[in-house]
CSV table of C-alpha atoms in Angstrom, one decimal:
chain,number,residue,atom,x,y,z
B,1,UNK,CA,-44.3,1.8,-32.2
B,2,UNK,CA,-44.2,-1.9,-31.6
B,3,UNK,CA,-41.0,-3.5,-34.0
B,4,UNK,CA,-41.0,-5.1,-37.4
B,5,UNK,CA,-42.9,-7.7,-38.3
B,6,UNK,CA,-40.1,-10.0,-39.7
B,7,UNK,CA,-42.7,-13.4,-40.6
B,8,UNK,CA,-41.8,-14.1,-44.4
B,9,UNK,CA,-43.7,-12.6,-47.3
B,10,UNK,CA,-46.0,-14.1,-50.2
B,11,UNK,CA,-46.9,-12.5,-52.8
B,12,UNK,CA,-50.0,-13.0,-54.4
B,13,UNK,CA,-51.3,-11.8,-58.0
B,14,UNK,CA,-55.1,-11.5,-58.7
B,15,UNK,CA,-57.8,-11.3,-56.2
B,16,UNK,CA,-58.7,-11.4,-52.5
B,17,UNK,CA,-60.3,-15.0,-54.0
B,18,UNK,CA,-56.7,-15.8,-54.8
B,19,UNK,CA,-55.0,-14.7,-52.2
B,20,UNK,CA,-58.0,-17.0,-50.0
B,21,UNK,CA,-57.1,-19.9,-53.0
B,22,UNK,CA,-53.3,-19.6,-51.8
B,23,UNK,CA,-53.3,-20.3,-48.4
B,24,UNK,CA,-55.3,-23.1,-49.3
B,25,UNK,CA,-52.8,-24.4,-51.5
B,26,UNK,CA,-50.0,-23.0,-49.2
B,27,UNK,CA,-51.6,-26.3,-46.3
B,28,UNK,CA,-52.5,-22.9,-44.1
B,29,UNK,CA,-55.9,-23.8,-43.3
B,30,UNK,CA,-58.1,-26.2,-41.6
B,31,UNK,CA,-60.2,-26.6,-44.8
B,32,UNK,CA,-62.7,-23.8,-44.4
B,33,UNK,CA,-61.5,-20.4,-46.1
B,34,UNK,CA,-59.0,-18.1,-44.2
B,35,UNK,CA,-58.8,-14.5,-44.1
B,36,UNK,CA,-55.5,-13.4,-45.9
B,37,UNK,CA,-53.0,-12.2,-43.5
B,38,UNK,CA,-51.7,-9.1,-44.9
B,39,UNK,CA,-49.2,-6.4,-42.5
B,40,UNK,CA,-52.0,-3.9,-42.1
B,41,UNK,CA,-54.5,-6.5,-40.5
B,42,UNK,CA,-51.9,-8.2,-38.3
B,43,UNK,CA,-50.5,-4.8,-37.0
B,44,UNK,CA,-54.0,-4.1,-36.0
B,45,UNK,CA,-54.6,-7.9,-34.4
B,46,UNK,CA,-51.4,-7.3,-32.4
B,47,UNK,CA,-52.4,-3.6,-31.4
B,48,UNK,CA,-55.3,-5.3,-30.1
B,49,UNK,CA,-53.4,-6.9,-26.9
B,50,UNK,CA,-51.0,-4.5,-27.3
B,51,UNK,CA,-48.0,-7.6,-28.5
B,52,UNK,CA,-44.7,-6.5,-29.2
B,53,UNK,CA,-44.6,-8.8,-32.5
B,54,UNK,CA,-41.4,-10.7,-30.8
B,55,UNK,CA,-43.1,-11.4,-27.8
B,56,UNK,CA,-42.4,-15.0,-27.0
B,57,UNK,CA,-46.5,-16.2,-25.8
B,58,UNK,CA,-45.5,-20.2,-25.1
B,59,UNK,CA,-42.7,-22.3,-25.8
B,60,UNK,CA,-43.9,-26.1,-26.4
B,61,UNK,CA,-41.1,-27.9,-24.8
B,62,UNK,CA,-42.3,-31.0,-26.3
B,63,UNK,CA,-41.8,-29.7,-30.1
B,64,UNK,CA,-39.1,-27.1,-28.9
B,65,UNK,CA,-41.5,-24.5,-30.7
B,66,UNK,CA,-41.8,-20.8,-29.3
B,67,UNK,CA,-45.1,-19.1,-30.4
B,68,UNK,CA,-44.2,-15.4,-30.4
B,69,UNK,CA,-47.1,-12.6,-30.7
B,70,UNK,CA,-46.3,-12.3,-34.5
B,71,UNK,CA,-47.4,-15.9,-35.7
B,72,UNK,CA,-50.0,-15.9,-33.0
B,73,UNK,CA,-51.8,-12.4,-34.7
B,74,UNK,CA,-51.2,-14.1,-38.1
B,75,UNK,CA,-53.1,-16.9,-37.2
B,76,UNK,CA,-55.6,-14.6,-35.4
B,77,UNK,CA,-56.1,-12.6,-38.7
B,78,UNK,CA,-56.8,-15.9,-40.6
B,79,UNK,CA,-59.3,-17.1,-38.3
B,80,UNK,CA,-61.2,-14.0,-38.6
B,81,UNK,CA,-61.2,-12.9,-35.1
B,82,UNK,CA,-61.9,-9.2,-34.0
B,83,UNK,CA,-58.6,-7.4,-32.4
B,84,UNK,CA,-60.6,-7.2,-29.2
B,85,UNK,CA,-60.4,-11.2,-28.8
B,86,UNK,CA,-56.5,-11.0,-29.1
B,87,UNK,CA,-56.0,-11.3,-25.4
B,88,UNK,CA,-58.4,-14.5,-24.9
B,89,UNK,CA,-56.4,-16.1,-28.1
B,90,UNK,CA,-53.1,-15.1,-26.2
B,91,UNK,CA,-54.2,-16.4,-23.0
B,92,UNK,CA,-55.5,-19.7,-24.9
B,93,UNK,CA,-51.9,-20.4,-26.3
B,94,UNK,CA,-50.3,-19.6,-22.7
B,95,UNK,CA,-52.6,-22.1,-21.2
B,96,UNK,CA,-52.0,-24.9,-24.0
B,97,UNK,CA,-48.6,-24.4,-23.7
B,98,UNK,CA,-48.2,-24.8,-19.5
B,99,UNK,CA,-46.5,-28.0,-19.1
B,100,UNK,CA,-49.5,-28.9,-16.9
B,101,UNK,CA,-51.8,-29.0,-19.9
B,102,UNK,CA,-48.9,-31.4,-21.5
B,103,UNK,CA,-49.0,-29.9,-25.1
B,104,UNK,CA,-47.4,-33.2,-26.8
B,105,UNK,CA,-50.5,-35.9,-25.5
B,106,UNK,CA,-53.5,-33.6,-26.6
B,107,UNK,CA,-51.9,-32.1,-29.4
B,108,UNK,CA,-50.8,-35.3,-31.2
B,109,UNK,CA,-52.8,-37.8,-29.8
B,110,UNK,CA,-54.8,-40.9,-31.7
B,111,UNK,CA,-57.8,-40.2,-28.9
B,112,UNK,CA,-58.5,-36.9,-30.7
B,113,UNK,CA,-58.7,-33.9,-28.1
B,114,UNK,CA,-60.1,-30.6,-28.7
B,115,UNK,CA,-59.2,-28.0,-26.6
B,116,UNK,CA,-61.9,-27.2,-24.4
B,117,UNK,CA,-61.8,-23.0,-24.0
B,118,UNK,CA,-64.2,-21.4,-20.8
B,119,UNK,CA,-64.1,-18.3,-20.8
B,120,UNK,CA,-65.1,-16.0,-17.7
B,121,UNK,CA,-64.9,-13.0,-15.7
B,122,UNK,CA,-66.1,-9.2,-17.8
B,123,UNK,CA,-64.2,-10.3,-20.9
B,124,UNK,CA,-66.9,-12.7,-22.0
B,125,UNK,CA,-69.9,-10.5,-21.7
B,126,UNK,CA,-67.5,-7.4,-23.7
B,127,UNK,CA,-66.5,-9.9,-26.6
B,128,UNK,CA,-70.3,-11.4,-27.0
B,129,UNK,CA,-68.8,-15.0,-26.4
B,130,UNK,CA,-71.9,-16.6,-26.5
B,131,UNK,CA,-72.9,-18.5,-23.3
B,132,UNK,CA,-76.6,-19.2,-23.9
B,133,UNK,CA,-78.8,-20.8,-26.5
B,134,UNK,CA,-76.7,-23.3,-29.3
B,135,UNK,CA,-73.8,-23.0,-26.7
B,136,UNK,CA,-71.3,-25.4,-28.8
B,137,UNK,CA,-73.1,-24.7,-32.4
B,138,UNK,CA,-72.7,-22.0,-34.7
B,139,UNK,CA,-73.6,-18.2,-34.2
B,140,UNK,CA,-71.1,-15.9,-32.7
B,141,UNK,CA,-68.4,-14.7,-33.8
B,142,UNK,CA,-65.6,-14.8,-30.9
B,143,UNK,CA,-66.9,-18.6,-30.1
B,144,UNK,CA,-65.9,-19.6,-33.2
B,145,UNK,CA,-63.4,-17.7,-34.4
B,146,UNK,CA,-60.9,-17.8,-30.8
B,147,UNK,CA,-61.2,-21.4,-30.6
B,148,UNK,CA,-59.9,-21.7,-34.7
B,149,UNK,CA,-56.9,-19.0,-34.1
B,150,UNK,CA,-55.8,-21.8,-31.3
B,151,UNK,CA,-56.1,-24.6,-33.5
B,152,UNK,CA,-54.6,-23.0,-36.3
B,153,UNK,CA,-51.9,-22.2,-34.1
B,154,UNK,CA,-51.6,-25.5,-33.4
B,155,UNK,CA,-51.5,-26.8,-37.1
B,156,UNK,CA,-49.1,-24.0,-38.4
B,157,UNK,CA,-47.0,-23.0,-35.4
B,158,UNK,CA,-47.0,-26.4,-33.6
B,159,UNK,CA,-47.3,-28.6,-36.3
B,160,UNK,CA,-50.1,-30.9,-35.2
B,161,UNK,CA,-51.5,-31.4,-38.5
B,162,UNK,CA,-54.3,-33.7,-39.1
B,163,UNK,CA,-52.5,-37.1,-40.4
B,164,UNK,CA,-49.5,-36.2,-39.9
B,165,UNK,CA,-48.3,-35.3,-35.8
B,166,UNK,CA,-52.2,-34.8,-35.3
B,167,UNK,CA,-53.4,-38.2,-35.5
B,168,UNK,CA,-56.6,-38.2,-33.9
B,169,UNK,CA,-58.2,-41.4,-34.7
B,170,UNK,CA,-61.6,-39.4,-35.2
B,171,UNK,CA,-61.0,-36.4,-34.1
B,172,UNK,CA,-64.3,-34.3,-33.1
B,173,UNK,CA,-66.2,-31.0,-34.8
B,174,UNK,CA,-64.8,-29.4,-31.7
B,175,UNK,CA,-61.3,-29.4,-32.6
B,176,UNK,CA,-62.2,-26.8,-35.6
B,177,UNK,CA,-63.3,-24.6,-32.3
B,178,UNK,CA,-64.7,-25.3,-28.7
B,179,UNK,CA,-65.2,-22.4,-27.0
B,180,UNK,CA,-68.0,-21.2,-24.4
B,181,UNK,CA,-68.3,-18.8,-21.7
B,182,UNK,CA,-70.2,-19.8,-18.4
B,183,UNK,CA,-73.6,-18.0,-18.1
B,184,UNK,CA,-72.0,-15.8,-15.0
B,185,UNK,CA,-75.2,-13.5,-15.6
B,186,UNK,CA,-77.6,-15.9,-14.6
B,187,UNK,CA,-76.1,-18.8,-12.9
B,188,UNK,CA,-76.7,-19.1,-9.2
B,189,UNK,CA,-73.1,-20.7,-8.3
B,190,UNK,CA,-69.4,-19.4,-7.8
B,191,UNK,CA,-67.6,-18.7,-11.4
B,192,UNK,CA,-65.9,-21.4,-12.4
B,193,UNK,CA,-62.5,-19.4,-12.4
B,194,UNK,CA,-63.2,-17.9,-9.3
B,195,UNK,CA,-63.3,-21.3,-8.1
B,196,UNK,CA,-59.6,-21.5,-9.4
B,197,UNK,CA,-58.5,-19.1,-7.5
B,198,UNK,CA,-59.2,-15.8,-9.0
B,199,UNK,CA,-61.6,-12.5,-8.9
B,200,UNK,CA,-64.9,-12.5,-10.1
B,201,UNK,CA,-63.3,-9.5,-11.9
B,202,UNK,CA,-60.8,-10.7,-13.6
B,203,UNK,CA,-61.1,-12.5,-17.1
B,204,UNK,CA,-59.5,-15.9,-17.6
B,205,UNK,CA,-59.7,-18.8,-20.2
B,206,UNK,CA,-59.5,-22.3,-18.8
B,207,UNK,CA,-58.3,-25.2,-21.2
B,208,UNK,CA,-58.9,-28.5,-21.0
B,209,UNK,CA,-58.3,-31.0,-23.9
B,210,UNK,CA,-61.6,-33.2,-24.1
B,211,UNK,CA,-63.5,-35.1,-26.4
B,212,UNK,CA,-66.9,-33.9,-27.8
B,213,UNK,CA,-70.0,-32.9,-25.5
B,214,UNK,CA,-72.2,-35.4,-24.1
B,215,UNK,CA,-76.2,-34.3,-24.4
B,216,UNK,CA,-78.2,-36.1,-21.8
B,217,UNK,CA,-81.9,-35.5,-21.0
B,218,UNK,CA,-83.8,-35.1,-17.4
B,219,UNK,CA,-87.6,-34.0,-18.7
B,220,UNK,CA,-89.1,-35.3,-15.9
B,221,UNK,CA,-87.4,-34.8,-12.7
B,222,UNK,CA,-87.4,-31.6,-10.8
B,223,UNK,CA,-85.2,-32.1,-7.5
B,224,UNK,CA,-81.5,-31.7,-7.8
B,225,UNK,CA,-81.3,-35.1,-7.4
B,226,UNK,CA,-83.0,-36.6,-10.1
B,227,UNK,CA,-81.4,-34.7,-12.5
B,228,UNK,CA,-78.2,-35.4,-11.4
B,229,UNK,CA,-79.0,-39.1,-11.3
B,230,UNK,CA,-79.9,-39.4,-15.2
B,231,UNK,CA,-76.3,-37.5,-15.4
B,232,UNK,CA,-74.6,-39.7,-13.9
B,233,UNK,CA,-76.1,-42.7,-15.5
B,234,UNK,CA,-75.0,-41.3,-18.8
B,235,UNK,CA,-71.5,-40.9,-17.8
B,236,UNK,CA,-70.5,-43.8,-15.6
B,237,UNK,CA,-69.3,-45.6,-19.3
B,238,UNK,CA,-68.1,-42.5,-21.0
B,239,UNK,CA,-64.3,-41.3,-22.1
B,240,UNK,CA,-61.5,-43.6,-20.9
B,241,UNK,CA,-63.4,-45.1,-18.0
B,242,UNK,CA,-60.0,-46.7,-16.6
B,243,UNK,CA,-58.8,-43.2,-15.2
B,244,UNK,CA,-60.2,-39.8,-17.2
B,245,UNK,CA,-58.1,-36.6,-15.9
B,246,UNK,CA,-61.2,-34.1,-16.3
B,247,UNK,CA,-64.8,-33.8,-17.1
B,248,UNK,CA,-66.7,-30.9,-17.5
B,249,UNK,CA,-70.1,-30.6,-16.6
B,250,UNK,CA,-72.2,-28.1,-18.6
B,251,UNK,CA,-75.6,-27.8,-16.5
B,252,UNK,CA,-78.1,-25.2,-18.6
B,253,UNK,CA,-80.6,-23.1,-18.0
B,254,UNK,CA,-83.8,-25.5,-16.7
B,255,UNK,CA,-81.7,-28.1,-15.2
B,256,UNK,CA,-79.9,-25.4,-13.8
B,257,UNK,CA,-82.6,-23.9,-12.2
B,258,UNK,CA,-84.1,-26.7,-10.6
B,259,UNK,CA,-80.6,-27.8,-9.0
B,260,UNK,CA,-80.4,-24.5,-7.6
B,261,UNK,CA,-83.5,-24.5,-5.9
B,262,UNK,CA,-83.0,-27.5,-4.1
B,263,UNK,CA,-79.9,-25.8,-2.8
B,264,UNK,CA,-77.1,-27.5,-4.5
B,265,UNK,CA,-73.7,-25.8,-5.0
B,266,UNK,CA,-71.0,-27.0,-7.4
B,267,UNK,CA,-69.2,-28.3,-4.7
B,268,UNK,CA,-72.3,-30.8,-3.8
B,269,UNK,CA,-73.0,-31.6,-7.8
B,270,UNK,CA,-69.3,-32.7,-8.1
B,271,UNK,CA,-69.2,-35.0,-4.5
B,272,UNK,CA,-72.5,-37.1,-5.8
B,273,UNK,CA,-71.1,-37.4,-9.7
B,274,UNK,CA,-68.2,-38.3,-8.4
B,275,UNK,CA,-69.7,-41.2,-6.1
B,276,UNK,CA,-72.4,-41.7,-8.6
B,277,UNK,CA,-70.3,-42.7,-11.2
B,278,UNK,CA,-67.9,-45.4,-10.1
B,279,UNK,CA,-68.4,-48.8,-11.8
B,280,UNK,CA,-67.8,-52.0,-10.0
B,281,UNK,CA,-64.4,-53.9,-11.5
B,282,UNK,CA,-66.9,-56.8,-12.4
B,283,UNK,CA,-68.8,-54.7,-15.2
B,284,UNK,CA,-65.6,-53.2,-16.4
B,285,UNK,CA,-64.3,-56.5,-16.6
B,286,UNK,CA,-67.6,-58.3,-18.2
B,287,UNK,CA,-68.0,-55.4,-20.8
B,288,UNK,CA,-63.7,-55.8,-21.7
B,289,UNK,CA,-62.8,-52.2,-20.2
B,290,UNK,CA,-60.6,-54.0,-17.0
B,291,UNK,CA,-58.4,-56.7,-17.7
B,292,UNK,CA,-58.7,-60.5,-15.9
B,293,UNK,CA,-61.5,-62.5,-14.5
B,294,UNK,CA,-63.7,-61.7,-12.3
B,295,UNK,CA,-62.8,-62.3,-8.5
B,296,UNK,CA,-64.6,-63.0,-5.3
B,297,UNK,CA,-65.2,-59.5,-4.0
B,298,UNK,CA,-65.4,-57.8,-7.8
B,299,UNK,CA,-69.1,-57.2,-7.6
B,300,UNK,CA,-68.4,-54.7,-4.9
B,301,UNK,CA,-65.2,-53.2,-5.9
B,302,UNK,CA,-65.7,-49.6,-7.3
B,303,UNK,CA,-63.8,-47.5,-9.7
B,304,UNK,CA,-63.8,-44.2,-9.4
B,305,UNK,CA,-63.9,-42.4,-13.4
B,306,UNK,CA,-61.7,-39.8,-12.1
B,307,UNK,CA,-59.2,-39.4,-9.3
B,308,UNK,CA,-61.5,-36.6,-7.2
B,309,UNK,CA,-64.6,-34.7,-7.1
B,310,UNK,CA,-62.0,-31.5,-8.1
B,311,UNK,CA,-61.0,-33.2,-11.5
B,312,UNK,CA,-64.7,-32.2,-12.6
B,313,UNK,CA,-65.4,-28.7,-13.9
B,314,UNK,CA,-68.6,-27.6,-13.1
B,315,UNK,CA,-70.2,-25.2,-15.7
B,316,UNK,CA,-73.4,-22.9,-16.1
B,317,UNK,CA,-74.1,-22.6,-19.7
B,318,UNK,CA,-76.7,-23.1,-22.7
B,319,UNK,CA,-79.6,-21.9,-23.3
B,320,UNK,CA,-82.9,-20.9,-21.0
B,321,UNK,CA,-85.2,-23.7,-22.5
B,322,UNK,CA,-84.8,-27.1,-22.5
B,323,UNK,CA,-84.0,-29.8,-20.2
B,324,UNK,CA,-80.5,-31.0,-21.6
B,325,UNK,CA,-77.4,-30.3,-20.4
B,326,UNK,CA,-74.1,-32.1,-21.0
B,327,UNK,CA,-70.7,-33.9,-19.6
B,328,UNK,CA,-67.5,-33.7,-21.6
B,329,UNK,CA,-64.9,-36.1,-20.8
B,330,UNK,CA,-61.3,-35.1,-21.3
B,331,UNK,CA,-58.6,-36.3,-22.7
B,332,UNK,CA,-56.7,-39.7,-21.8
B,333,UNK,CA,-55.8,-40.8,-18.3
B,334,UNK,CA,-54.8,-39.4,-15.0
B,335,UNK,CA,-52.2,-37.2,-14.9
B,336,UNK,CA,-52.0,-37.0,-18.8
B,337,UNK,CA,-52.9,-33.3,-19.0
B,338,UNK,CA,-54.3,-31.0,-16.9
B,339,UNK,CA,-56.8,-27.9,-17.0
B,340,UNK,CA,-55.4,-25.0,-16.9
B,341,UNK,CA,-56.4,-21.5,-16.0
B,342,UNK,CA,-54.9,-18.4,-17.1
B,343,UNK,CA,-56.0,-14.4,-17.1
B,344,UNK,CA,-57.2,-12.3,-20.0
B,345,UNK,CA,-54.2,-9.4,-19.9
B,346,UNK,CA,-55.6,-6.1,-21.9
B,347,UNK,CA,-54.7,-3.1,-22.2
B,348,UNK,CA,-51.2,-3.3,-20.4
B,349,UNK,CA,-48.1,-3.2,-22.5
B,350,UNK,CA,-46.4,-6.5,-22.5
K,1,UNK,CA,-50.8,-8.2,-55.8
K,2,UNK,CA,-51.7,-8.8,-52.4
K,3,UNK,CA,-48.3,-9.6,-50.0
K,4,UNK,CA,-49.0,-12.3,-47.1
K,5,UNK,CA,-47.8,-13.2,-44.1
K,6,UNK,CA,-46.1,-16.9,-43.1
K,7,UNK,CA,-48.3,-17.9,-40.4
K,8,UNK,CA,-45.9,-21.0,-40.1
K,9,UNK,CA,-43.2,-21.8,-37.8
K,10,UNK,CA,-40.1,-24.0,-38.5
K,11,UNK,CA,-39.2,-26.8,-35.4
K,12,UNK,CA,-36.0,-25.1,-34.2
K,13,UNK,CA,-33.4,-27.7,-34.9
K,14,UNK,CA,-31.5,-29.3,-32.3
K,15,UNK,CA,-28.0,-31.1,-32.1
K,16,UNK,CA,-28.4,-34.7,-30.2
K,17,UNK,CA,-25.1,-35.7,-29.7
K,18,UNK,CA,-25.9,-40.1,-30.1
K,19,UNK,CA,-23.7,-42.2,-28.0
K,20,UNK,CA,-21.9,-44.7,-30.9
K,21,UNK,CA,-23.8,-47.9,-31.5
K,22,UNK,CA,-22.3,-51.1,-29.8
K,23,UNK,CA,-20.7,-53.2,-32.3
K,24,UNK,CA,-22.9,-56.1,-30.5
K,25,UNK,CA,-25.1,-56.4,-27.9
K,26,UNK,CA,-23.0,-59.5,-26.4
K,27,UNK,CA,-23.0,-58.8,-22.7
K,28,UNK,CA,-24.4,-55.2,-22.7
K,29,UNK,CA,-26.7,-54.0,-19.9
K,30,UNK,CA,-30.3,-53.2,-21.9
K,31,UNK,CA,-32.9,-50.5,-20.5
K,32,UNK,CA,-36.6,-50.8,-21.3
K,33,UNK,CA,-37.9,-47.7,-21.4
K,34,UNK,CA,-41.7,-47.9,-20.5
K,35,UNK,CA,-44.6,-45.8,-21.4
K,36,UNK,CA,-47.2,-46.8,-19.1
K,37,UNK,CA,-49.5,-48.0,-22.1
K,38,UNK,CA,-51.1,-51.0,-21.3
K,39,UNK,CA,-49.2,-54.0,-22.1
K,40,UNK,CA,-46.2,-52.5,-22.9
K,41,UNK,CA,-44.4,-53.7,-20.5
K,42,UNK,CA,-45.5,-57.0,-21.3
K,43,UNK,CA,-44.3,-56.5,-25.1
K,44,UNK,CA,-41.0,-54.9,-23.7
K,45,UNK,CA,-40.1,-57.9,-21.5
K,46,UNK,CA,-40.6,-59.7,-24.5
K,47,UNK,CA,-37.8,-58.0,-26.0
K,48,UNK,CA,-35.8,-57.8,-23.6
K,49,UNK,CA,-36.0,-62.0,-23.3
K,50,UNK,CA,-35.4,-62.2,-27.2
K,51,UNK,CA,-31.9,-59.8,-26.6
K,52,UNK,CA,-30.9,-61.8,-23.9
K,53,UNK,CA,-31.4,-65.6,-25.7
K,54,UNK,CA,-30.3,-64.4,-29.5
K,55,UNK,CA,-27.9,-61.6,-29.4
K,56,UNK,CA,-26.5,-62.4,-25.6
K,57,UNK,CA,-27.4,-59.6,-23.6
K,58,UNK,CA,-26.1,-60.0,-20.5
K,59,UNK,CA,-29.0,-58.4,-18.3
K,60,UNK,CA,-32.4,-56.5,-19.2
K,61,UNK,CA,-34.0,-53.9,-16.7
K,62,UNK,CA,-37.5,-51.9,-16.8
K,63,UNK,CA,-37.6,-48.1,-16.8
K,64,UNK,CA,-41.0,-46.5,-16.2
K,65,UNK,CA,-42.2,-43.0,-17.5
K,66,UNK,CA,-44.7,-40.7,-15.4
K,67,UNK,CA,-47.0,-41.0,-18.5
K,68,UNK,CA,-47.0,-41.7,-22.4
K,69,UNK,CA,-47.4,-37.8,-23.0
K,70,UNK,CA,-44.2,-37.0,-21.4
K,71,UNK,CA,-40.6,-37.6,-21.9
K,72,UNK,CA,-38.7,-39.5,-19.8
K,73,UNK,CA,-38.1,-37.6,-16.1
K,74,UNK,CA,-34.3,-36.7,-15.2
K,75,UNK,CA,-34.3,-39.1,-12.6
K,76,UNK,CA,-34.7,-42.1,-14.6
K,77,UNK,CA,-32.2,-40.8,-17.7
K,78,UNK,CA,-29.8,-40.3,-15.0
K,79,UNK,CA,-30.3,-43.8,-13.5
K,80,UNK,CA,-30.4,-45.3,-17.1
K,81,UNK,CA,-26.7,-43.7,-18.1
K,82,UNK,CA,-25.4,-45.2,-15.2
K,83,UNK,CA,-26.6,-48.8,-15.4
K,84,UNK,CA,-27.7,-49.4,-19.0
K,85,UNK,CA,-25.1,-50.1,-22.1
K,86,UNK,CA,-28.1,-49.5,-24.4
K,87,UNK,CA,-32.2,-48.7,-24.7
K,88,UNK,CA,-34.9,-49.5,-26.3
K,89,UNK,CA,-37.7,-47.0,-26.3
K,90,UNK,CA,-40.7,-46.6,-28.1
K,91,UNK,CA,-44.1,-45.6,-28.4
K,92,UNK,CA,-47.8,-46.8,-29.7
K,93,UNK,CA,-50.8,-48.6,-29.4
């Protein structure tokens, strides 16, 4: 019997539609209607990673804020995930609290991150986290629902609320929730977490704080190549093209395909979108991105947008038809904040 | 009646023990803390001239954080409590 939960109690007369009206009024929610966090339904949330409701999850040194397993379920149970996606919210939260991801910059931050969630290995396909057709829109449950219990975490837990500590200039739709799986099913190239470092059978989230996705089209070419070439001519001026820490690279199912055929891995898509994209110093100082005049030699000069072909994250997701895909660039500059990887735990007792 | 949970978290509080203020800056070593935002430094030196010429500080230096997102690394507080009187740190853009 896991202990008490010791969280403080409201007490609401009237309705489940006053009880929905309170945490509304209480600042609990991020403006769409919550599911009311009563004992009985966070019991069950925690059951569902099998939390001890003291549990310390993260500590956000940078706001001196530990998110135990108790507020973490509460927030869950608002959000309206199933118990089952308990362990991807928990391994969210570890992941946004490593000091690698550098909670403070992303979660308070005028240039507006949303946290980026991937999720892979067995856990994705179990849960239903949708990595097909609509991939960032509406339609499944767990997409929609882990990615709000983070940020909600965030708000009440954190306290990075909008206009106050959150101060996201213009913010993004993905901030309400951002999360995909990769198409592990279907995709002809090594997972993306087995990439970093673990088992194609283990389940992991990876995090990375990033501004909204990029669409491009490619309806014409069919070599690797081509595609990739469109890409990259969409990208070279995206995100903070003075130094961007990540991007991630969402390839779906046609273009996909026809990179495939010609052979391509994700380690030869990220080598020629990282050389494809540098700009020269003289356009990012003509179009006011690079301070100074131009110099002898500045036509020439390249700028990398990101520090090496690793700082992209190469993803196979979205749906079968259709010949779109999409780059997401992350949050502020080099060594701001980085991605981070962590494993779905369930059913072991923490 | 339906009973709710607090989903919310207080910020633990924390005691910061504040050296005392100098009565005046007049011949007081200034630190510059900067955040790597561009121009900052620029706007700090700034300062740091404007100390020195009206309230007579004797010397100014520049401090340099890893990053904006980041508080400032052991390394540099422990170099700033041994050659600085006073800071002036901020952030912004």
């Amino acid at each position: 019997m896991p202990s008490q939960l010791t969280a403080r109690r409201h007490r609401v007369e009237g309705t489940l539609a006053d009880a929905i009206e309170f945490c509304f009024q209480q600042g609990w929610t991020d403006g769409l209607p919550v599911v009311p966090p009563t004992a009985e339904l966070v019991g069950a949330m925690l059951g569902g990673a099998r939390l001890d409701p003291k549990q310390e999850i993260g500590f956000v040194a940078h706001r001196g804020v530990s998110i135990t397993a108790e507020k973490a379920a509460i927030n869950a149970v608002m959000a309206g995930c199933k118990r089952e996606y308990m362990p991807v919210v928990v391994a969210a939260i570890e992941a946004i609290a490593d000091p690698r991801w550098s909670y403070h910059g992303p979660g308070t931050s005028t240039a507006g991150a949303g946290v980026l969630m991937i999720v892979n290995g067995p856990v994705a396909r179990e849960l239903d986290v949708n990595a097909g057709d609509n991939l960032f829109g509406p339609g499944w449950r767990a997409n929609l629902t882990i990615g709000r219990a983070v940020r909600l975490v965030m708000r009440n837990v954190c306290g990075s609320m909008p206009g106050t500590l959150d101060r996201g200039t213009l913010g993004h739709p993905g901030k309400l929730s951002y999360v995909i799986a990769e198409n592990e099913a279907e995709s002809p190239w090594t997972p993306l977490h087995v990439e970093r470092g673990f088992r194609a059978e283990q389940s992991t989230v990876t995090v990375m704080a990033a501004e909204a996705p990029h669409q491009f089209y490619n309806q014409l070419s069919n070599t690797a190549e081509g595609i990739l070439t469109t890409l990259c001519d969409d990208m070279r001026i995206s995100g903070n093209v003075m130094g961007q820490p990540h991007y991630a690279i969402v390839l779906a199912g046609e273009h996909m395909r026809t990179i495939a055929k010609d052979g391509w891995g994700k380690k030869d898509i990220r080598r020629f979108v990282f050389e494809q994209t540098q700009n020269t110093h003289a356009h990012l100082k003509r179009t006011a991105r690079m301070s100074g005049p131009i110099d002898p030699g500045d036509e020439a000069k390249l700028r990398p947008l990101i520090a090496s072909p690793d700082d992209i994250l190469v993803v196979a997701a979205g749906g079968r038809a259709g010949a779109f895909s999409a780059y997401i660039p992350g949050w502020s500059s080099s060594r701001s904040s980085q991605a981070v990887t962590k494993e779905v735990r369930r059913g072991s007792a923490a | 009646m339906i009973e709710l949970l607090d989903p919310t978290t207080g910020v633990a509080t924390q005691t910061i023990a504040y050296v005392d203020r100098p009565a005046s800056l007049e011949g007081k070593r200034v630190g510059l803390i900067e955040n790597t935002k561009f121009n900052s430094d620029r706007l700090l030196a700034k300062i740091g001239d404007i100390l020195k010429s009206e309230y007579g500080v004797a010397e100014w230096r520049m401090y340099r954080k890893h990053n904006a997102s980041v508080p400032a690394h052991e390394e540099l507080i422990a170099e700033i409590r041994k050659s600085c009187d006073a800071i002036v740190a901020g952030i912004g853009d």
